[in-house]
Coordinates of N, CA, C and O in Angstrom, one line a residue:
V1267 N 1.0 -1.2 0.1 CA -0.2 0.2 0.1 C 0.9 1.3 0.1 O 1.7 1.4 0.8
T1268 N 0.6 2.2 -1.0 CA 1.3 3.5 -0.9 C 0.4 4.6 -0.7 O -0.9 4.2 -0.9
T1269 N 1.1 5.7 -0.6 CA 0.4 7.0 -0.9 C 1.2 8.1 -1.5 O 2.4 7.7 -1.6
L1270 N 0.2 8.9 -2.0 CA 1.1 9.9 -2.8 C 1.9 10.8 -2.2 O 1.3 11.3 -1.1
A1271 N 2.7 11.3 -2.8 CA 3.6 12.1 -1.8 C 3.1 13.6 -1.7 O 2.4 14.1 -2.8
L1272 N 3.2 14.1 -0.8 CA 2.7 15.8 -0.5 C 3.5 16.8 -0.9 O 4.7 16.9 -0.2
T1273 N 3.4 17.6 -1.4 CA 4.1 18.8 -1.9 C 4.1 19.8 -0.6 O 4.9 19.7 0.1
D1274 N 3.0 20.4 -0.3 CA 2.8 21.6 0.8 C 2.5 20.8 2.1 O 2.5 21.5 3.2
G1275 N 1.8 19.8 1.9 CA 1.1 19.0 3.0 C -0.2 19.4 3.0 O -0.7 20.6 2.7
P1276 N -1.2 18.5 3.2 CA -2.6 18.7 3.4 C -3.0 19.9 4.3 O -3.9 20.6 4.1
Q1277 N -2.2 20.0 5.6 CA -2.7 20.6 6.2 C -2.6 22.2 5.7 O -3.4 23.2 6.2
E1278 N -1.7 22.4 4.9 CA -1.7 23.8 4.6 C -2.3 24.4 3.4 O -2.9 25.6 3.1
L1279 N -3.5 23.3 3.1 CA -4.5 23.7 2.1 C -5.8 24.3 3.1 O -6.7 24.8 2.3
L1280 N -5.6 24.0 4.2 CA -6.6 24.5 5.0 C -6.5 25.6 6.0 O -5.6 26.0 6.5
T1281 N -7.5 26.2 6.2 CA -7.5 27.4 7.1 C -7.3 26.8 8.6 O -7.6 25.7 8.8
S1282 N -6.8 27.7 9.4 CA -6.8 27.2 10.8 C -8.0 26.8 11.4 O -8.1 26.0 12.3
F1283 N -9.3 27.7 11.0 CA -10.4 27.3 11.4 C -10.8 25.8 11.0 O -11.8 25.1 11.7
Q1284 N -10.4 25.6 9.7 CA -11.0 24.2 9.2 C -10.1 23.3 10.0 O -10.8 22.1 10.6
R1285 N -8.8 23.5 9.9 CA -7.8 22.4 10.9 C -8.3 22.1 12.1 O -8.4 21.0 12.7
E1286 N -9.0 23.1 13.0 CA -9.3 23.1 14.2 C -10.8 22.1 14.3 O -10.7 21.2 15.0
H1287 N -11.4 22.1 13.4 CA -12.7 21.5 13.3 C -12.5 20.0 12.8 O -13.2 19.3 13.2
L1288 N -11.6 19.9 12.3 CA -11.2 18.6 11.6 C -10.8 17.4 13.1 O -10.9 16.5 13.1
N1289 N -10.4 18.3 13.9 CA -10.0 17.4 15.4 C -11.4 17.2 16.1 O -11.1 16.1 17.2
N1290 N -12.7 17.4 15.9 CA -13.5 17.2 16.3 C -14.3 16.0 15.6 O -15.4 15.7 16.2
L1291 N -14.2 15.8 14.3 CA -14.5 14.7 13.7 C -14.4 13.2 14.0 O -13.6 13.1 14.4
K1292 N -15.2 12.5 14.1 CA -15.2 11.1 14.1 C -15.6 10.3 12.9 O -16.5 10.5 12.3
G1293 N -14.6 9.3 12.8 CA -14.9 8.7 11.2 C -14.8 7.1 11.5 O -14.1 6.6 12.6
A1294 N -15.3 6.5 10.8 CA -14.7 5.0 10.8 C -14.4 4.5 9.3 O -14.5 5.2 8.4
I1295 N -13.4 3.6 9.2 CA -12.9 3.1 8.1 C -13.2 1.5 8.2 O -13.0 0.9 8.9
I1296 N -13.7 1.2 7.1 CA -14.2 -0.4 6.8 C -13.6 -1.0 5.3 O -13.6 -0.2 4.4
G1297 N -12.9 -1.8 5.8 CA -12.3 -2.7 4.8 C -11.5 -4.0 5.2 O -11.4 -4.2 6.7
Q1298 N -11.1 -4.9 4.2 CA -10.8 -6.3 4.7 C -9.2 -6.4 5.0 O -8.8 -7.2 5.6
D1299 N -8.5 -5.2 4.3 CA -7.0 -5.6 4.4 C -6.5 -4.6 5.8 O -6.6 -3.4 5.9
E1300 N -6.4 -5.2 6.7 CA -6.2 -4.9 8.2 C -4.7 -3.8 8.2 O -4.7 -2.7 8.7
G1301 N -3.8 -4.4 7.4 CA -2.6 -3.6 7.2 C -2.7 -2.2 6.5 O -2.6 -1.3 7.0
A1302 N -3.6 -2.1 5.5 CA -3.9 -1.0 4.6 C -4.8 0.0 5.5 O -4.6 1.3 5.6
N1303 N -5.9 -0.6 6.3 CA -6.8 0.2 7.0 C -5.8 0.9 8.1 O -6.3 2.0 8.5
T1304 N -5.0 0.1 8.6 CA -4.1 0.7 9.8 C -3.4 2.1 9.2 O -3.1 3.1 10.0
L1305 N -2.8 1.6 8.0 CA -1.8 2.8 7.3 C -2.9 3.8 7.1 O -2.3 5.2 7.3
Y1306 N -4.0 3.8 6.4 CA -4.8 5.0 6.0 C -5.4 5.5 7.5 O -5.3 6.6 7.5
K1307 N -5.6 4.7 8.7 CA -6.0 5.2 9.9 C -5.0 6.4 10.4 O -5.2 7.5 10.7
N1308 N -3.7 5.8 10.0 CA -2.6 6.6 10.7 C -2.3 7.8 9.7 O -2.5 9.0 10.5
Q1309 N -2.4 7.8 8.8 CA -2.5 9.2 7.8 C -3.6 10.0 7.9 O -3.2 11.3 7.9
I1310 N -4.7 9.6 8.1 CA -6.0 10.4 8.2 C -6.0 11.2 9.4 O -6.1 12.2 9.5
S1311 N -5.5 10.2 10.4 CA -5.4 10.8 11.9 C -4.5 12.1 12.1 O -4.7 13.1 12.6
E1312 N -3.7 12.0 11.3 CA -2.9 13.2 11.3 C -3.3 14.5 10.9 O -3.0 15.7 11.3
L1313 N -4.7 14.3 10.3 CA -5.4 15.6 9.8 C -6.0 16.1 11.0 O -6.7 17.1 10.8
G1314 N -6.2 15.2 11.9 CA -7.2 15.6 12.9 C -8.3 14.7 13.6 O -8.5 14.4 14.6
P1315 N -8.8 14.0 12.4 CA -10.0 13.1 13.2 C -9.5 11.9 13.7 O -8.6 11.7 13.7
S1316 N -10.5 11.5 14.8 CA -10.4 10.2 15.4 C -10.9 9.3 14.6 O -12.1 9.4 13.9
L1317 N -10.3 8.2 14.2 CA -10.9 7.1 13.4 C -10.8 5.7 14.3 O -10.2 5.5 14.9
T1318 N -11.8 4.8 13.8 CA -12.2 3.6 14.3 C -12.5 2.6 13.0 O -12.7 3.0 12.0
L1319 N -11.3 1.6 13.0 CA -11.2 0.5 12.1 C -12.1 -0.6 12.5 O -12.4 -0.9 13.3
Y1320 N -12.7 -1.3 11.1 CA -13.7 -2.1 11.2 C -13.1 -3.1 10.0 O -13.0 -2.4 9.0
N1321 N -12.9 -4.3 10.1 CA -12.4 -5.3 9.4 C -13.5 -5.8 8.2 O -13.2 -6.6 7.3
S1322 N -15.0 -5.5 8.6 CA -15.9 -6.1 7.9 C -17.1 -5.2 8.0 O -17.3 -4.8 8.9
P1323 N -17.8 -5.3 6.8 CA -19.5 -4.2 6.9 C -20.0 -4.9 8.0 O -20.9 -3.9 8.5
E1324 N -20.2 -6.2 7.9 CA -20.9 -6.9 9.3 C -20.3 -6.4 10.6 O -21.5 -5.8 11.3
E1325 N -19.2 -6.2 10.8 CA -18.6 -5.9 12.3 C -19.4 -4.2 12.0 O -19.5 -4.1 13.2
F1326 N -18.8 -3.8 11.3 CA -19.3 -2.1 11.4 C -20.9 -2.1 11.7 O -21.2 -1.2 12.4
L1327 N -21.6 -2.7 10.9 CA -23.2 -2.6 11.0 C -23.5 -3.4 12.4 O -24.4 -2.7 13.0
T1328 N -23.0 -4.3 13.0 CA -23.3 -4.4 14.2 C -23.0 -3.6 15.4 O -23.9 -3.2 16.1
N1329 N -21.8 -2.9 15.2 CA -21.4 -1.9 16.1 C -22.6 -0.7 16.3 O -22.7 -0.3 16.9
I1330 N -22.8 -0.3 14.8 CA -23.7 0.6 15.1 C -25.5 0.4 15.5 O -25.7 1.4 16.2
E1331 N -25.4 -0.8 15.2 CA -26.9 -1.3 16.0 C -26.7 -1.6 17.5 O -27.8 -1.2 18.1
T1332 N -25.9 -1.8 17.7 CA -25.7 -2.2 19.2 C -24.9 -1.1 20.1 O -25.2 -0.9 21.5
K1333 N -24.3 -0.2 19.5 CA -23.8 1.0 20.6 C -24.3 2.5 19.8 O -23.9 3.0 20.7
E1334 N -24.4 2.5 18.8 CA -24.9 3.6 18.2 C -23.9 4.9 18.5 O -23.9 5.9 19.0
V1335 N -22.7 4.5 17.9 CA -21.8 5.2 18.2 C -21.6 6.2 17.0 O -22.0 6.1 15.7
P1336 N -21.9 7.6 17.1 CA -22.0 8.5 16.2 C -20.6 8.9 15.4 O -19.5 8.9 15.9
F1337 N -20.9 8.6 13.9 CA -19.7 8.9 13.0 C -20.0 10.1 12.2 O -21.2 10.2 11.9
D1338 N -19.2 10.9 12.2 CA -19.3 12.0 11.1 C -19.1 11.7 9.8 O -19.6 12.4 9.0
F1339 N -18.5 10.8 9.7 CA -18.1 10.3 8.2 C -17.7 8.9 8.2 O -17.3 8.4 9.3
V1340 N -17.9 8.1 7.2 CA -17.5 6.7 6.7 C -16.7 6.5 5.5 O -17.2 7.2 4.5
I1341 N -15.8 5.7 5.7 CA -14.9 5.7 4.6 C -14.9 4.0 4.3 O -14.4 3.3 5.3
S1342 N -15.4 3.5 3.2 CA -15.5 2.3 3.1 C -14.7 1.7 1.6 O -14.9 2.8 0.7
D1343 N -14.1 0.9 1.9 CA -13.6 0.1 0.7 C -14.5 -0.3 -0.2 O -15.6 -0.5 0.2
M1344 N -13.8 -0.3 -1.6 CA -15.0 -0.7 -2.7 C -15.2 -2.4 -2.4 O -16.4 -2.8 -2.5
N1345 N -14.0 -3.3 -2.6 CA -14.1 -4.5 -2.5 C -13.9 -5.2 -1.4 O -12.9 -5.1 -0.7
M1346 N -15.1 -5.8 -1.0 CA -15.2 -6.8 0.2 C -15.8 -7.8 -0.1 O -16.8 -8.0 -0.9
N1347 N -15.5 -9.0 0.9 CA -16.4 -10.3 0.6 C -17.8 -10.1 1.0 O -18.6 -10.7 0.2
E1348 N -18.0 -9.6 2.2 CA -19.5 -9.7 2.5 C -20.6 -9.0 1.8 O -21.4 -9.1 1.5
M1349 N -20.0 -7.8 1.4 CA -20.9 -6.9 0.4 C -20.0 -5.9 0.0 O -18.7 -5.7 0.4
T1350 N -20.1 -5.1 -1.3 CA -19.3 -3.9 -1.7 C -19.6 -2.8 -0.9 O -20.6 -2.7 -0.3
G1351 N -18.6 -2.0 -1.3 CA -18.7 -0.6 -0.5 C -20.1 0.2 -1.0 O -20.7 1.0 -0.1
L1352 N -20.3 -0.3 -2.4 CA -21.5 0.4 -2.6 C -22.8 0.0 -2.1 O -23.5 0.8 -1.8
E1353 N -22.7 -1.4 -1.7 CA -24.0 -1.9 -0.9 C -23.8 -1.4 0.6 O -25.0 -1.2 1.1
L1354 N -22.8 -1.5 1.0 CA -22.7 -0.6 2.5 C -23.1 0.5 2.4 O -24.0 0.8 3.6
L1355 N -22.8 1.7 1.7 CA -23.2 2.7 1.6 C -24.7 2.9 1.2 O -25.4 3.7 2.0
N1356 N -25.2 2.0 0.6 CA -26.6 2.1 0.2 C -27.4 1.9 1.5 O -28.5 2.4 2.0
T1357 N -26.8 0.8 2.1 CA -27.4 0.4 3.8 C -27.4 1.6 4.6 O -28.4 1.8 5.3
L1358 N -26.3 2.2 4.7 CA -26.1 3.2 5.6 C -26.9 4.3 5.3 O -27.7 5.0 6.1
K1359 N -27.2 4.7 4.1 CA -28.2 5.9 3.6 C -29.7 5.3 3.8 O -30.4 6.3 4.7
Q1360 N -30.0 4.0 3.5 CA -31.4 3.7 3.8 C -31.9 3.5 5.4 O -32.8 3.9 5.6
N1361 N -30.9 2.6 5.9 CA -31.4 2.2 6.9 C -30.8 3.0 8.6 O -31.4 3.0 9.6
Y1362 N -29.7 3.8 8.3 CA -29.1 4.7 9.3 C -29.2 6.0 9.3 O -28.5 6.9 10.1
G1363 N -30.0 6.8 8.2 CA -29.6 8.0 7.9 C -28.4 9.0 7.7 O -28.6 10.2 7.9
F1364 N -27.5 8.1 7.0 CA -26.5 8.7 6.7 C -26.5 9.6 5.5 O -27.6 9.1 4.5
T1365 N -26.2 11.0 5.2 CA -26.3 11.5 4.1 C -25.2 11.6 3.1 O -23.9 11.0 3.7
K1366 N -25.1 11.7 2.0 CA -24.3 11.3 0.8 C -23.0 12.4 1.2 O -21.9 11.7 1.2
D1367 N -23.0 13.4 2.0 CA -22.0 14.2 2.1 C -20.9 13.7 3.5 O -19.9 14.1 3.7
R1368 N -21.5 12.4 3.7 CA -20.7 11.9 5.1 C -20.1 10.5 4.5 O -19.6 9.8 5.7
L1369 N -20.4 10.0 3.3 CA -20.0 8.8 2.8 C -18.9 9.1 1.7 O -19.1 9.7 1.0
F1370 N -17.7 8.3 1.8 CA -16.7 8.2 1.2 C -16.4 6.5 0.4 O -16.7 5.4 1.6
V1371 N -16.0 6.3 -0.5 CA -15.5 5.0 -1.3 C -14.1 4.9 -1.5 O -13.5 6.2 -2.0
L1372 N -13.3 4.1 -1.0 CA -12.0 4.1 -1.1 C -11.7 2.8 -2.4 O -12.0 1.8 -2.4
S1373 N -11.1 3.4 -3.3 CA -10.8 2.6 -4.6 C -9.7 2.5 -5.4 O -9.1 3.9 -5.7
G1374 N -9.1 1.7 -6.1 CA -8.0 1.6 -6.6 C -8.2 1.7 -8.2 O -7.4 1.8 -9.0
G1375 N -9.5 2.1 -8.4 CA -10.0 2.4 -9.6 C -11.0 1.6 -10.0 O -11.4 0.4 -9.6
M1376 N -12.2 2.0 -11.1 CA -13.2 1.1 -11.5 C -13.8 1.7 -12.9 O -13.5 2.9 -13.0
P1377 N -14.9 1.0 -13.2 CA -15.4 1.4 -14.5 C -16.3 2.4 -14.3 O -16.5 2.6 -13.4
N1378 N -16.1 3.4 -15.6 CA -17.0 4.5 -15.4 C -18.6 4.4 -14.9 O -19.0 5.2 -14.2
F1379 N -19.3 3.4 -15.5 CA -20.4 3.2 -15.2 C -20.6 2.9 -13.8 O -21.6 3.3 -12.9
L1380 N -19.9 2.2 -12.9 CA -19.8 2.1 -11.4 C -19.5 3.4 -10.8 O -19.9 3.7 -9.7
E1381 N -18.4 4.1 -11.3 CA -18.2 5.4 -10.7 C -19.5 6.2 -10.5 O -19.9 7.0 -9.8
R1382 N -20.3 6.3 -11.7 CA -21.5 7.1 -11.8 C -22.4 6.7 -10.8 O -23.1 7.7 -9.9
K1383 N -22.6 5.3 -10.6 CA -23.5 5.0 -9.4 C -22.7 5.3 -7.9 O -23.6 5.8 -7.3
I1384 N -21.6 5.3 -7.8 CA -21.3 5.5 -6.6 C -21.2 7.2 -6.2 O -21.4 7.5 -5.3
K1385 N -21.0 8.0 -7.2 CA -21.1 9.4 -7.0 C -22.5 9.8 -6.8 O -22.8 10.8 -6.2
N1386 N -23.7 8.8 -6.9 CA -25.1 9.1 -6.7 C -25.1 8.8 -5.2 O -26.0 9.4 -4.5
I1387 N -24.3 7.9 -4.6 CA -24.2 7.5 -3.3 C -23.5 8.3 -2.3 O -23.7 8.9 -1.3
A1388 N -22.2 8.3 -2.7 CA -21.1 8.9 -2.0 C -20.5 10.3 -2.2 O -20.8 10.5 -3.3
H1389 N -19.8 10.9 -1.1 CA -19.6 12.3 -1.4 C -18.3 12.3 -2.4 O -18.2 13.1 -3.3
T1390 N -17.5 11.3 -2.2 CA -16.0 11.3 -2.8 C -15.7 10.1 -3.0 O -15.8 9.1 -2.1
I1391 N -15.0 9.9 -3.9 CA -14.1 8.5 -4.1 C -12.9 8.7 -3.9 O -12.1 9.6 -4.8
L1392 N -12.2 8.3 -3.0 CA -10.9 8.6 -2.5 C -10.0 7.6 -3.2 O -10.5 6.2 -3.1
T1393 N -9.2 7.8 -4.0 CA -8.5 7.0 -4.8 C -7.1 6.5 -4.1 O -6.7 6.9 -3.3
K1394 N -7.0 5.0 -4.5 CA -5.5 4.5 -4.1 C -4.6 4.7 -5.1 O -4.9 4.5 -6.3
P1395 N -3.5 5.1 -4.9 CA -2.7 5.4 -3.4 C -3.8 6.5 -2.9 O -4.2 7.4 -3.8
L1396 N -3.7 6.8 -1.5 CA -4.3 7.6 -0.7 C -3.5 8.8 -1.2 O -2.6 9.2 -0.8
D1397 N -4.6 9.8 -1.6 CA -4.1 11.4 -1.6 C -4.5 12.1 -0.6 O -5.9 12.4 -0.5
L1398 N -3.5 12.5 0.0 CA -3.9 13.2 1.5 C -4.7 14.4 1.3 O -5.3 15.1 1.9
N1399 N -4.2 15.3 0.3 CA -4.6 16.5 -0.2 C -6.2 16.4 -0.3 O -7.1 17.1 0.0
Q1400 N -6.8 15.5 -0.9 CA -7.9 15.1 -1.2 C -8.9 14.9 -0.1 O -10.1 15.3 0.2
V1401 N -8.2 13.9 0.7 CA -8.9 13.6 2.1 C -9.0 14.9 2.8 O -10.2 15.1 3.2
A1402 N -7.9 15.6 3.1 CA -8.2 16.9 3.9 C -9.3 17.9 3.4 O -10.1 18.2 4.1
L1403 N -9.3 17.9 1.8 CA -10.4 19.1 1.4 C -11.9 18.5 1.7 O -12.7 19.0 1.9
S1404 N -11.9 17.1 1.5 CA -13.4 16.4 1.6 C -13.8 16.5 3.1 O -14.5 16.6 3.4
L1405 N -12.9 16.0 4.1 CA -13.0 16.4 5.6 C -13.3 17.7 5.8 O -14.1 18.1 6.8
A1406 N -12.8 18.6 5.3 CA -13.0 20.0 5.6 C -14.6 20.5 5.3 O -14.9 21.0 5.9
E1407 N -14.8 19.6 4.3 CA -16.0 20.0 3.9 C -17.1 19.1 4.9 O -18.6 19.9 5.5
V1408 N -16.9 18.0 5.4 CA -17.4 17.4 6.2 C -17.7 18.4 7.6 O -18.9 18.4 8.2
S1409 N -16.5 18.8 8.1 CA -16.4 19.7 9.3 C -17.4 21.0 9.1 O -18.3 21.3 10.1
R1410 N -17.3 21.4 7.9 CA -18.5 22.6 7.6 C -19.5 22.5 7.6 O -20.4 22.9 8.2
R1411 N -20.1 21.3 7.1 CA -21.6 21.0 7.4 C -21.8 20.5 8.6 O -23.2 20.7 9.2
A1412 N -21.1 20.2 9.3 CA -21.2 19.9 10.8 C -21.6 21.0 11.7 O -22.2 20.9 12.7
L1413 N -21.0 21.8 11.3 CA -21.4 23.4 12.0 C -22.7 23.5 12.0 O -23.1 24.5 13.0
V1414 N -23.6 23.3 11.3 CA -25.1 23.5 11.1 C -25.7 23.2 12.5 O -26.7 23.4 12.8
N1415 N -24.9 21.9 13.0 CA -25.7 21.4 14.1 C -25.1 21.8 15.5 O -25.5 21.3 16.4
F1416 N -24.1 22.9 15.5 CA -24.0 23.5 16.7 C -25.2 24.5 17.2 O -26.0 24.9 16.6
S1417 N -25.0 24.5 18.7 CA -26.0 25.3 19.3 C -25.4 26.7 18.9 O -24.7 27.1 18.6
P1418 N -26.3 27.8 19.4 CA -26.3 29.1 19.1 C -25.0 29.7 19.8 O -24.3 30.4 19.2
E1419 N -24.6 29.1 20.9 CA -23.2 29.7 21.8 C -21.9 29.3 20.9 O -21.1 30.0 20.9
Q1420 N -22.2 27.8 20.6 CA -21.2 27.4 19.5 C -21.0 27.9 18.6 O -19.8 28.2 18.0
T1421 N -22.1 28.2 17.9 CA -21.9 29.0 16.5 C -21.3 30.5 16.9 O -20.4 30.8 16.1
R1422 N -21.7 31.1 17.7 CA -21.4 32.2 17.9 C -19.7 32.4 18.5 O -19.0 33.4 17.5
Q1423 N -19.2 31.3 19.2 CA -17.8 31.4 19.3 C -17.2 30.8 18.0 O -16.0 31.6 17.6
E1424 N -17.8 30.0 17.2 CA -17.0 29.5 15.9 C -17.1 31.3 14.9 O -16.1 31.2 14.3
L1425 N -18.0 31.7 15.0 CA -17.7 33.0 14.3 C -16.8 33.9 14.7 O -16.1 34.8 13.8
L1426 N -16.7 34.0 15.9 CA -15.8 34.8 16.7 C -14.5 34.7 16.3 O -13.1 35.4 15.7
Q1427 N -14.1 33.2 16.0 CA -12.9 32.5 15.9 C -12.5 33.0 14.5 O -11.4 33.3 13.9
F1428 N -13.7 32.5 13.8 CA -13.3 32.9 12.2 C -12.9 34.2 11.8 O -12.0 34.7 11.0
C1429 N -13.8 35.2 12.4 CA -13.6 36.6 12.1 C -12.2 37.0 12.4 O -11.3 37.8 11.9
E1430 N -11.6 36.6 14.0 CA -10.3 36.5 14.2 C -9.2 36.3 13.4 O -8.1 36.8 12.9
Y1431 N -9.5 35.1 12.5 CA -8.7 34.3 11.6 C -8.7 35.4 10.2 O -7.5 35.6 9.8
I1432 N -9.7 35.6 9.7 CA -10.2 36.4 8.5 C -9.5 37.9 8.6 O -9.4 38.3 7.6
G1433 N -9.9 38.4 9.8 CA -9.7 39.9 10.0 C -8.3 40.4 9.4 O -8.6 41.5 8.6
P1434 N -7.4 40.1 9.8 CA -6.0 40.3 9.3 C -6.1 40.2 7.8 O -5.2 40.9 7.1
K1435 N -6.6 39.3 7.2 CA -6.3 39.0 5.7 C -7.3 40.1 4.8 O -7.3 40.3 3.5
I1436 N -8.2 40.9 5.4 CA -9.0 41.9 4.8 C -8.4 43.2 4.6 O -8.0 43.6 5.6
K1437 N -8.2 43.5 3.2 CA -7.5 44.7 3.0 C -8.7 45.9 2.9 O -9.9 45.8 2.3
T1438 N -8.6 47.1 3.5 CA -9.5 48.3 3.3 C -8.8 49.2 2.5 O -7.7 49.6 2.7
S1439 N -9.8 50.0 2.2 CA -9.3 51.1 1.2 C -9.4 52.5 2.0 O -10.3 52.7 2.8

């Protein structure tokens, strides 16, 4: 398993505001290859989110049914024995209320017709080798959408932090 080399690094693509919110995200990685899953977890965790690994779709679905662990996003490998990533994501949307913007597929390549099907279900197809720049930008979008669920006080605090960040960058005439 390999990953693409980063030029500036994925963190440089994000504002400090976005980076801070990535630390609050919780995600799951589902796939059969335990070694690859661990590598992806280590790399994506460097961006900030906490991740839980599942070695099969069945293990993940059982966990959701019994523990109701809240996940902000799910990354599923495409090819697994029990069910495909497409089937798993469909199940998550239909039975567990996951929305498209919280679902990602990990794949080494696929035919165009399958890619179109996945794009109807998942937010992003993360390609192997893993491009951490793509992951960082996709998770920043998940983080942005999660802000909608903040309380008024949390939203006020977030806006103040954003204003502090953007203020020095605004040029006045």
